[in-house]
PDB file of C-alpha atoms in Angstrom:
ATOM      1  CA  VAL A   1     129.375 -47.361 126.878  1.00 40.00           C
ATOM      2  CA  PRO A   2     126.327 -47.013 124.636  1.00 41.00           C
ATOM      3  CA  TYR A   3     126.393 -43.957 122.620  1.00 41.00           C
ATOM      4  CA  CYS A   4     124.969 -41.036 124.460  1.00 47.00           C
ATOM      5  CA  PRO A   5     125.623 -37.682 122.861  1.00 46.00           C
ATOM      6  CA  HIS A   6     125.758 -34.916 125.725  1.00 46.00           C
ATOM      7  CA  CYS A   7     125.452 -37.050 128.747  1.00 51.00           C
ATOM      8  CA  LEU A   8     127.492 -36.981 131.800  1.00 54.00           C
ATOM      9  CA  VAL A   9     129.184 -40.065 132.892  1.00 51.00           C
ATOM     10  CA  LEU A  10     129.636 -41.006 136.436  1.00 53.00           C
ATOM     11  CA  LEU A  11     131.662 -43.684 137.793  1.00 51.00           C
ATOM     12  CA  ALA A  12     130.973 -45.150 141.209  1.00 49.00           C
ATOM     13  CA  PRO A  13     132.548 -47.769 143.693  1.00 47.00           C
ATOM     14  CA  PRO A  14     132.758 -50.500 144.166  1.00 44.00           C
ATOM     15  CA  CYS A  15     135.300 -51.592 141.309  1.00 42.00           C
ATOM     16  CA  ALA A  16     132.388 -49.924 138.705  1.00 41.00           C
ATOM     17  CA  PRO A  17     132.912 -52.080 135.585  1.00 38.00           C
ATOM     18  CA  LEU A  18     132.979 -50.148 132.292  1.00 37.00           C
ATOM     19  CA  ASP A  19     129.460 -50.919 131.492  1.00 36.00           C
ATOM     20  CA  HIS A  20     128.329 -49.726 135.262  1.00 37.00           C
ATOM     21  CA  PHE A  21     127.570 -45.639 134.909  1.00 37.00           C
ATOM     22  CA  TRP A  22     125.082 -43.234 135.750  1.00 41.00           C
ATOM     23  CA  ARG A  23     124.274 -41.044 132.543  1.00 40.00           C
ATOM     24  CA  TRP A  24     122.041 -38.240 132.353  1.00 42.00           C
ATOM     25  CA  PRO A  25     120.836 -37.014 128.974  1.00 39.00           C
ATOM     26  CA  ARG A  26     120.220 -33.413 127.743  1.00 36.00           C
ATOM     27  CA  THR A  27     118.866 -31.901 124.740  1.00 32.00           C
ATOM     28  CA  PRO A  28     120.207 -33.994 121.774  1.00 31.00           C
ATOM     29  CA  ALA A  29     122.437 -31.681 119.378  1.00 31.00           C
ATOM     30  CA  MET A  30     125.371 -32.388 117.063  1.00 26.00           C
ATOM     31  CA  GLY A  31     127.223 -35.683 118.221  1.00 27.00           C
ATOM     32  CA  TRP A  32     130.801 -34.165 119.309  1.00 27.00           C
ATOM     33  CA  VAL A  33     132.122 -35.654 122.360  1.00 25.00           C
ATOM     34  CA  ALA A  34     134.809 -34.304 124.766  1.00 27.00           C
ATOM     35  CA  ALA A  35     137.156 -36.246 126.579  1.00 30.00           C
ATOM     36  CA  LEU A  36     137.943 -35.871 130.398  1.00 32.00           C
ATOM     37  CA  ALA A  37     140.500 -37.826 132.658  1.00 36.00           C
ATOM     38  CA  VAL A  38     138.532 -39.444 135.535  1.00 35.00           C
ATOM     39  CA  ALA A  39     139.843 -41.198 138.277  1.00 30.00           C
ATOM     40  CA  LEU A  40     139.266 -44.953 139.221  1.00 34.00           C
ATOM     41  CA  PRO A  41     139.902 -46.755 142.320  1.00 33.00           C
ATOM     42  CA  MET A  42     143.213 -49.271 142.231  1.00 32.00           C
ATOM     43  CA  SER A  43     140.651 -52.116 142.617  1.00 35.00           C
ATOM     44  CA  CYS A  44     139.183 -51.599 139.383  1.00 41.00           C
ATOM     45  CA  LEU A  45     141.332 -53.365 136.843  1.00 39.00           C
ATOM     46  CA  GLY A  46     144.326 -51.894 138.897  1.00 42.00           C
ATOM     47  CA  ALA A  47     143.423 -48.182 137.539  1.00 45.00           C
ATOM     48  CA  ASN A  48     143.875 -44.990 139.067  1.00 47.00           C
ATOM     49  CA  THR A  49     143.169 -42.725 135.897  1.00 50.00           C
ATOM     50  CA  VAL A  50     141.180 -43.233 132.760  1.00 49.00           C
ATOM     51  CA  ASP A  51     140.114 -41.364 129.929  1.00 52.00           C
ATOM     52  CA  ALA A  52     136.888 -42.072 127.847  1.00 46.00           C
ATOM     53  CA  GLU A  53     135.337 -41.103 124.832  1.00 43.00           C
ATOM     54  CA  VAL A  54     131.997 -42.007 124.899  1.00 40.00           C
ATOM     55  CA  ALA A  55     130.867 -41.991 121.098  1.00 38.00           C
ATOM     56  CA  GLU A  56     133.957 -44.330 119.951  1.00 45.00           C
ATOM     57  CA  ALA A  57     133.634 -46.070 123.236  1.00 53.00           C
ATOM     58  CA  CYS A  58     137.272 -45.660 123.684  1.00 72.00           C
ATOM     59  CA  VAL A  59     138.366 -45.984 127.157  1.00 81.00           C
ATOM     60  CA  TRP A  60     142.043 -45.468 128.793  1.00 85.00           C
ATOM     61  CA  HIS A  61     142.965 -46.429 132.296  1.00 81.00           C
ATOM     62  CA  ALA A  62     146.257 -46.625 134.291  1.00 82.00           C
ATOM     63  CA  ASP A  63     147.713 -48.419 137.226  1.00 83.00           C
ATOM     64  CA  SER A  64     151.041 -47.733 138.703  1.00 85.00           C
ATOM     65  CA  ASN A  65     152.688 -49.873 136.265  1.00 90.00           C
ATOM     66  CA  ALA A  66     150.977 -49.271 132.874  1.00 92.00           C
ATOM     67  CA  VAL A  67     148.379 -47.690 130.850  1.00 91.00           C
ATOM     68  CA  TYR A  68     145.749 -49.446 129.140  1.00 90.00           C
ATOM     69  CA  ARG A  69     143.021 -49.037 126.306  1.00 89.00           C
ATOM     70  CA  VAL A  70     139.790 -51.152 127.332  1.00 83.00           C
ATOM     71  CA  GLY A  71     137.313 -52.265 125.136  1.00 77.00           C
ATOM     72  CA  SER A  72     133.910 -51.150 126.805  1.00 66.00           C
ATOM     73  CA  ASP A  73     131.796 -54.225 125.924  1.00 68.00           C
ATOM     74  CA  GLY A  74     133.444 -56.452 128.129  1.00 65.00           C
ATOM     75  CA  ASN A  75     136.662 -54.820 130.095  1.00 71.00           C
ATOM     76  CA  VAL A  76     139.059 -56.438 127.588  1.00 84.00           C
ATOM     77  CA  VAL A  77     142.321 -54.627 127.247  1.00 88.00           C
ATOM     78  CA  LEU A  78     143.202 -53.876 123.642  1.00 90.00           C
ATOM     79  CA  THR A  79     146.618 -52.400 124.105  1.00 92.00           C
ATOM     80  CA  SER A  80     148.951 -51.952 127.119  1.00 92.00           C
ATOM     81  CA  VAL A  81     152.080 -49.627 127.389  1.00 94.00           C
ATOM     82  CA  LYS A  82     154.453 -49.734 130.357  1.00 95.00           C
ATOM     83  CA  VAL A  83     154.427 -46.415 132.068  1.00 94.00           C
ATOM     84  CA  LYS A  84     154.955 -45.973 135.933  1.00 91.00           C
ATOM     85  CA  ASN A  85     153.044 -43.523 138.094  1.00 90.00           C
ATOM     86  CA  THR A  86     150.591 -41.902 135.979  1.00 91.00           C
ATOM     87  CA  LEU A  87     149.708 -38.472 137.343  1.00 91.00           C
ATOM     88  CA  ALA A  88     147.244 -37.815 134.640  1.00 89.00           C
ATOM     89  CA  ALA A  89     145.904 -39.007 131.350  1.00 90.00           C
ATOM     90  CA  ALA A  90     143.949 -36.813 128.194  1.00 89.00           C
ATOM     91  CA  MET A  91     142.708 -38.983 125.128  1.00 86.00           C
ATOM     92  CA  ASN A  92     142.708 -37.230 121.708  1.00 83.00           C
ATOM     93  CA  SER A  93     139.176 -38.127 120.304  1.00 75.00           C
ATOM     94  CA  ARG A  94     139.937 -38.118 116.669  1.00 80.00           C
ATOM     95  CA  ASP A  95     141.888 -40.959 117.006  1.00 84.00           C
ATOM     96  CA  CYS A  96     141.882 -42.870 120.297  1.00 87.00           C
ATOM     97  CA  GLY A  97     145.552 -41.968 121.111  1.00 92.00           C
ATOM     98  CA  VAL A  98     146.228 -40.617 124.789  1.00 94.00           C
ATOM     99  CA  ALA A  99     148.481 -38.424 126.441  1.00 95.00           C
ATOM    100  CA  VAL A 100     150.328 -39.242 129.825  1.00 96.00           C
ATOM    101  CA  LEU A 101     152.063 -37.350 132.390  1.00 96.00           C
ATOM    102  CA  ALA A 102     154.005 -39.800 134.356  1.00 94.00           C
ATOM    103  CA  GLU A 103     157.588 -40.248 135.993  1.00 89.00           C
ATOM    104  CA  LYS A 104     158.387 -36.506 135.128  1.00 95.00           C
ATOM    105  CA  GLN A 105     157.864 -37.002 131.300  1.00 96.00           C
ATOM    106  CA  PHE A 106     155.190 -35.845 128.880  1.00 97.00           C
ATOM    107  CA  LEU A 107     154.194 -38.879 126.622  1.00 97.00           C
ATOM    108  CA  ARG A 108     151.981 -39.798 124.052  1.00 96.00           C
ATOM    109  CA  TYR A 109     150.949 -42.650 122.295  1.00 96.00           C
ATOM    110  CA  SER A 110     148.727 -44.034 119.729  1.00 94.00           C
ATOM    111  CA  GLN A 111     145.654 -46.100 120.161  1.00 92.00           C
ATOM    112  CA  ASP A 112     147.887 -49.116 119.294  1.00 93.00           C
ATOM    113  CA  GLY A 113     150.487 -48.468 121.902  1.00 94.00           C
ATOM    114  CA  GLU A 114     153.196 -46.668 119.527  1.00 96.00           C
ATOM    115  CA  GLN A 115     154.909 -44.086 121.303  1.00 96.00           C
ATOM    116  CA  LEU A 116     154.627 -40.712 119.629  1.00 96.00           C
ATOM    117  CA  ALA A 117     156.148 -38.188 121.880  1.00 96.00           C
ATOM    118  CA  SER A 118     158.461 -37.811 124.860  1.00 96.00           C
ATOM    119  CA  ALA A 119     159.280 -35.002 126.693  1.00 97.00           C
ATOM    120  CA  PRO A 120     160.802 -34.526 130.035  1.00 97.00           C
ATOM    121  CA  PHE A 121     159.006 -32.040 132.275  1.00 97.00           C
ATOM    122  CA  ALA A 122     162.331 -30.129 132.509  1.00 96.00           C
ATOM    123  CA  ALA A 123     162.719 -29.673 128.925  1.00 97.00           C
ATOM    124  CA  ILE A 124     159.058 -28.429 128.916  1.00 97.00           C
ATOM    125  CA  SER A 125     159.390 -25.688 131.658  1.00 96.00           C
ATOM    126  CA  ALA A 126     161.529 -25.676 134.918  1.00 96.00           C
ATOM    127  CA  LYS A 127     158.491 -24.881 136.546  1.00 95.00           C
ATOM    128  CA  LEU A 128     156.635 -28.021 135.645  1.00 96.00           C
ATOM    129  CA  ASN A 129     157.033 -30.665 138.741  1.00 95.00           C
ATOM    130  CA  ILE A 130     154.053 -32.461 139.698  1.00 94.00           C
ATOM    131  CA  PRO A 131     150.932 -31.717 137.543  1.00 95.00           C
ATOM    132  CA  HIS A 132     147.679 -32.799 138.307  1.00 89.00           C
ATOM    133  CA  ASP A 133     145.409 -32.094 135.655  1.00 91.00           C
ATOM    134  CA  LEU A 134     145.858 -32.703 131.653  1.00 93.00           C
ATOM    135  CA  ILE A 135     143.313 -31.678 129.264  1.00 92.00           C
ATOM    136  CA  ALA A 136     143.134 -32.061 125.283  1.00 90.00           C
ATOM    137  CA  ASP A 137     142.215 -28.892 123.022  1.00 89.00           C
ATOM    138  CA  PRO A 138     139.935 -30.186 120.458  1.00 81.00           C
ATOM    139  CA  TYR A 139     140.651 -26.952 118.198  1.00 82.00           C
ATOM    140  CA  ASP A 140     144.354 -28.167 117.462  1.00 87.00           C
ATOM    141  CA  ASP A 141     144.869 -31.253 119.316  1.00 88.00           C
ATOM    142  CA  SER A 142     147.623 -29.239 121.739  1.00 93.00           C
ATOM    143  CA  LEU A 143     147.188 -30.393 125.484  1.00 95.00           C
ATOM    144  CA  TRP A 144     147.076 -28.075 128.382  1.00 95.00           C
ATOM    145  CA  ILE A 145     148.732 -29.323 131.748  1.00 96.00           C
ATOM    146  CA  ALA A 146     147.671 -27.361 135.185  1.00 95.00           C
ATOM    147  CA  GLU A 147     150.109 -27.408 138.156  1.00 96.00           C
ATOM    148  CA  ASN A 148     149.046 -25.221 141.027  1.00 94.00           C
ATOM    149  CA  ARG A 149     148.281 -21.906 139.530  1.00 94.00           C
ATOM    150  CA  ILE A 150     149.998 -22.446 136.133  1.00 95.00           C
ATOM    151  CA  VAL A 151     148.532 -23.564 132.865  1.00 94.00           C
ATOM    152  CA  PHE A 152     151.146 -24.930 130.394  1.00 96.00           C
ATOM    153  CA  GLN A 153     150.167 -25.343 126.769  1.00 95.00           C
ATOM    154  CA  VAL A 154     152.014 -28.076 124.851  1.00 97.00           C
ATOM    155  CA  ALA A 155     152.144 -29.155 121.472  1.00 96.00           C
ATOM    156  CA  PRO A 156     151.269 -32.931 120.423  1.00 95.00           C
ATOM    157  CA  SER A 157     155.051 -33.464 120.343  1.00 95.00           C
ATOM    158  CA  GLY A 158     155.437 -32.140 124.273  1.00 96.00           C
ATOM    159  CA  GLN A 159     157.058 -28.412 123.011  1.00 97.00           C
ATOM    160  CA  LEU A 160     156.156 -25.640 125.154  1.00 97.00           C
ATOM    161  CA  LEU A 161     153.772 -23.456 123.360  1.00 96.00           C
ATOM    162  CA  SER A 162     152.441 -21.034 125.850  1.00 93.00           C
ATOM    163  CA  THR A 163     152.205 -20.481 129.623  1.00 93.00           C
ATOM    164  CA  TRP A 164     149.993 -18.337 132.115  1.00 91.00           C
ATOM    165  CA  SER A 165     149.042 -18.057 135.828  1.00 91.00           C
ATOM    166  CA  ALA A 166     145.304 -18.423 136.766  1.00 91.00           C
ATOM    167  CA  PRO A 167     143.934 -16.124 139.759  1.00 91.00           C
ATOM    168  CA  VAL A 168     143.786 -19.252 142.396  1.00 91.00           C
ATOM    169  CA  THR A 169     145.172 -22.803 142.549  1.00 93.00           C
ATOM    170  CA  ILE A 170     143.166 -24.997 139.995  1.00 93.00           C
ATOM    171  CA  ARG A 171     141.538 -27.992 141.498  1.00 92.00           C
ATOM    172  CA  SER A 172     140.157 -28.890 138.032  1.00 92.00           C
ATOM    173  CA  ILE A 173     140.134 -27.347 134.176  1.00 93.00           C
ATOM    174  CA  ALA A 174     138.068 -27.637 131.139  1.00 93.00           C
ATOM    175  CA  ILE A 175     138.137 -26.248 127.839  1.00 91.00           C
ATOM    176  CA  SER A 176     135.403 -25.021 125.399  1.00 89.00           C
ATOM    177  CA  LEU A 177     135.160 -25.091 121.699  1.00 85.00           C
ATOM    178  CA  ASP A 178     136.064 -21.111 121.500  1.00 86.00           C
ATOM    179  CA  ARG A 179     139.083 -21.872 123.410  1.00 87.00           C
ATOM    180  CA  THR A 180     138.125 -20.173 127.198  1.00 92.00           C
ATOM    181  CA  PHE A 181     139.076 -22.295 129.889  1.00 94.00           C
ATOM    182  CA  TRP A 182     136.862 -23.038 133.131  1.00 94.00           C
ATOM    183  CA  ILE A 183     138.442 -23.338 136.035  1.00 94.00           C
ATOM    184  CA  LEU A 184     137.397 -24.490 139.692  1.00 93.00           C
ATOM    185  CA  GLY A 185     139.128 -23.211 142.368  1.00 92.00           C
ATOM    186  CA  ASN A 186     138.431 -23.707 146.259  1.00 89.00           C
ATOM    187  CA  GLU A 187     135.771 -21.205 146.484  1.00 89.00           C
ATOM    188  CA  GLN A 188     134.914 -19.800 142.867  1.00 91.00           C
ATOM    189  CA  LEU A 189     134.690 -20.855 139.446  1.00 93.00           C
ATOM    190  CA  TRP A 190     136.533 -18.670 136.668  1.00 94.00           C
ATOM    191  CA  HIS A 191     135.808 -17.961 133.022  1.00 94.00           C
ATOM    192  CA  LEU A 192     139.128 -17.384 131.387  1.00 93.00           C
ATOM    193  CA  ALA A 193     140.368 -16.341 127.909  1.00 90.00           C
ATOM    194  CA  PRO A 194     143.277 -18.382 126.389  1.00 83.00           C
ATOM    195  CA  ASN A 195     145.956 -16.124 127.731  1.00 82.00           C
ATOM    196  CA  GLY A 196     144.749 -16.507 131.200  1.00 84.00           C
ATOM    197  CA  GLU A 197     142.523 -12.854 131.192  1.00 89.00           C
ATOM    198  CA  VAL A 198     139.773 -13.069 133.844  1.00 92.00           C
ATOM    199  CA  LEU A 199     136.198 -13.096 131.941  1.00 93.00           C
ATOM    200  CA  GLY A 200     134.120 -13.793 134.748  1.00 92.00           C
ATOM    201  CA  ASP A 201     134.305 -15.356 138.274  1.00 92.00           C
ATOM    202  CA  TYR A 202     131.295 -16.774 140.228  1.00 91.00           C
ATOM    203  CA  LYS A 203     131.134 -18.031 144.001  1.00 91.00           C
ATOM    204  CA  LEU A 204     130.708 -21.584 144.251  1.00 89.00           C
ATOM    205  CA  ASN A 205     128.167 -21.343 147.155  1.00 86.00           C
ATOM    206  CA  LYS A 206     125.665 -19.502 144.907  1.00 85.00           C
ATOM    207  CA  LEU A 207     126.173 -22.275 142.089  1.00 86.00           C
ATOM    208  CA  THR A 208     125.886 -25.775 144.286  1.00 84.00           C
ATOM    209  CA  GLN A 209     124.899 -27.046 147.152  1.00 80.00           C
ATOM    210  CA  ALA A 210     127.629 -29.139 147.566  1.00 82.00           C
ATOM    211  CA  ILE A 211     131.728 -28.560 147.183  1.00 83.00           C
ATOM    212  CA  PRO A 212     132.490 -29.956 143.550  1.00 88.00           C
ATOM    213  CA  ASN A 213     135.909 -31.411 142.968  1.00 86.00           C
ATOM    214  CA  ARG A 214     135.770 -31.704 139.135  1.00 87.00           C
ATOM    215  CA  ILE A 215     134.255 -29.530 136.204  1.00 89.00           C
ATOM    216  CA  ALA A 216     133.254 -30.416 133.041  1.00 87.00           C
ATOM    217  CA  PHE A 217     132.043 -28.175 129.935  1.00 88.00           C
ATOM    218  CA  ASP A 218     129.676 -28.907 126.875  1.00 87.00           C
ATOM    219  CA  SER A 219     130.767 -26.458 124.260  1.00 82.00           C
ATOM    220  CA  LEU A 220     127.922 -27.523 121.885  1.00 82.00           C
ATOM    221  CA  ALA A 221     124.982 -27.069 124.395  1.00 85.00           C
ATOM    222  CA  GLY A 222     126.613 -24.495 126.552  1.00 87.00           C
ATOM    223  CA  LYS A 223     126.355 -26.261 130.052  1.00 89.00           C
ATOM    224  CA  LEU A 224     128.939 -26.645 132.972  1.00 88.00           C
ATOM    225  CA  TRP A 225     128.629 -29.682 135.280  1.00 88.00           C
ATOM    226  CA  LEU A 226     130.177 -29.265 138.635  1.00 88.00           C
ATOM    227  CA  VAL A 227     130.823 -33.035 140.218  1.00 87.00           C
ATOM    228  CA  GLY A 228     131.173 -33.320 143.700  1.00 86.00           C
ATOM    229  CA  ASP A 229     131.395 -36.830 145.959  1.00 84.00           C
ATOM    230  CA  LYS A 230     127.952 -37.440 146.008  1.00 84.00           C
ATOM    231  CA  HIS A 231     126.276 -34.315 144.183  1.00 84.00           C
ATOM    232  CA  VAL A 232     126.046 -32.917 140.543  1.00 86.00           C
ATOM    233  CA  SER A 233     124.833 -29.360 139.545  1.00 85.00           C
ATOM    234  CA  LEU A 234     124.160 -28.653 135.749  1.00 87.00           C
ATOM    235  CA  LEU A 235     124.714 -25.104 134.828  1.00 86.00           C
ATOM    236  CA  ASP A 236     123.753 -22.675 131.989  1.00 88.00           C
ATOM    237  CA  ALA A 237     126.887 -20.863 131.143  1.00 87.00           C
ATOM    238  CA  GLN A 238     125.378 -17.952 129.686  1.00 85.00           C
ATOM    239  CA  LYS A 239     123.130 -17.692 132.961  1.00 84.00           C
ATOM    240  CA  LEU A 240     125.103 -18.510 135.880  1.00 82.00           C
ATOM    241  CA  ASP A 241     122.928 -16.921 138.412  1.00 74.00           C
ATOM    242  CA  SER A 242     121.540 -20.412 139.730  1.00 69.00           C
ATOM    243  CA  PRO A 243     121.598 -24.444 138.746  1.00 71.00           C
ATOM    244  CA  GLN A 244     119.191 -25.875 136.023  1.00 74.00           C
ATOM    245  CA  GLN A 245     119.511 -29.262 138.187  1.00 83.00           C
ATOM    246  CA  GLN A 246     121.004 -30.484 140.851  1.00 81.00           C
ATOM    247  CA  LEU A 247     121.479 -34.157 141.262  1.00 81.00           C
ATOM    248  CA  ALA A 248     122.221 -36.137 144.203  1.00 85.00           C
ATOM    249  CA  LEU A 249     124.220 -39.477 143.772  1.00 82.00           C
ATOM    250  CA  PRO A 250     123.416 -42.504 145.171  1.00 82.00           C
ATOM    251  CA  LYS A 251     127.023 -43.337 145.673  1.00 80.00           C
ATOM    252  CA  LEU A 252     130.571 -42.001 145.655  1.00 77.00           C
ATOM    253  CA  ALA A 253     131.516 -40.512 142.440  1.00 73.00           C
ATOM    254  CA  LEU A 254     135.188 -41.234 141.861  1.00 65.00           C
ATOM    255  CA  GLY A 255     135.563 -39.670 138.486  1.00 65.00           C
ATOM    256  CA  SER A 256     133.364 -37.903 135.382  1.00 70.00           C
ATOM    257  CA  ALA A 257     133.608 -37.461 131.706  1.00 62.00           C
ATOM    258  CA  LEU A 258     131.783 -35.938 128.967  1.00 67.00           C
TER     259      LEU A 258
END
C-alpha cells in the first residue's frame, strides 16, 4: 500500500488483494496514521479480519485457524501464528504487533509472532463474552474492547483497567488522540468522554444518505468517516450539521482503515 497520510482505505470484493484499494486523500498534515480492524472475505487469503497501518505498510489478517502478517507489496505472508476463530484484531502502529480476540482469550503478539500476552475473557471481566470490536489507544498503547453496550479498557498485558457502559448498543467504535470516543449506534452517532460521559449525540439520517456500519476518525484533521456498504460520508467533527462530502462506492465495501 503506497504511503498516503490522511487517506481512507476501503477493501472491495472479489478477494481484493492488498494492492487493490480505493483511496480518498485529504488535506496533507503530519504523518500519524491510525490503525483500524477491517473485514475480508474468506476467499481473500482465507481472511475474515485484517488490520492495516498505511504508513508502515503493515497488514494483519486472520482466518479461522491463524493470524498472518502480510507484506503489502505482494501478498507475501511474513508471519503466521496459530489462533482459531478470531473475533477482532487491532494493530499497534508503533511496532507492528497485533492484539487479537479469539477463543475466549485476549492475545497479543509481536510482529514476528512471539506471544507477548494472554488473558482469558473470564479473567478480564465476567461480562466479557463475545466482543465484536477492538481498537488500540495511540496515547498509552492500551486497548479498548466493545461488546453490546459495554466498553472495556485493558492494558497490553490484558489486565482490566476500566469499564463503562455506552448509551446504545455499539456497532463500531473509534478513539481520538484526545482520548474521546466516537460510537456508531443504530440511529445515532455519539461522542463520549473516556469515562463514558456523553459529550454529544447526532442523528445519523442528518449526517449521511445511507446507513453506515463502520466509523473511522482522523484526529489530526478532525474528520469523521462513516462507511456503509456502498456509501461513504466525510464529516467535520467540529461542525456535524451536514457532511462535507458524500461518496458513492462502485462496489460493496467489506472493511475500512485510516
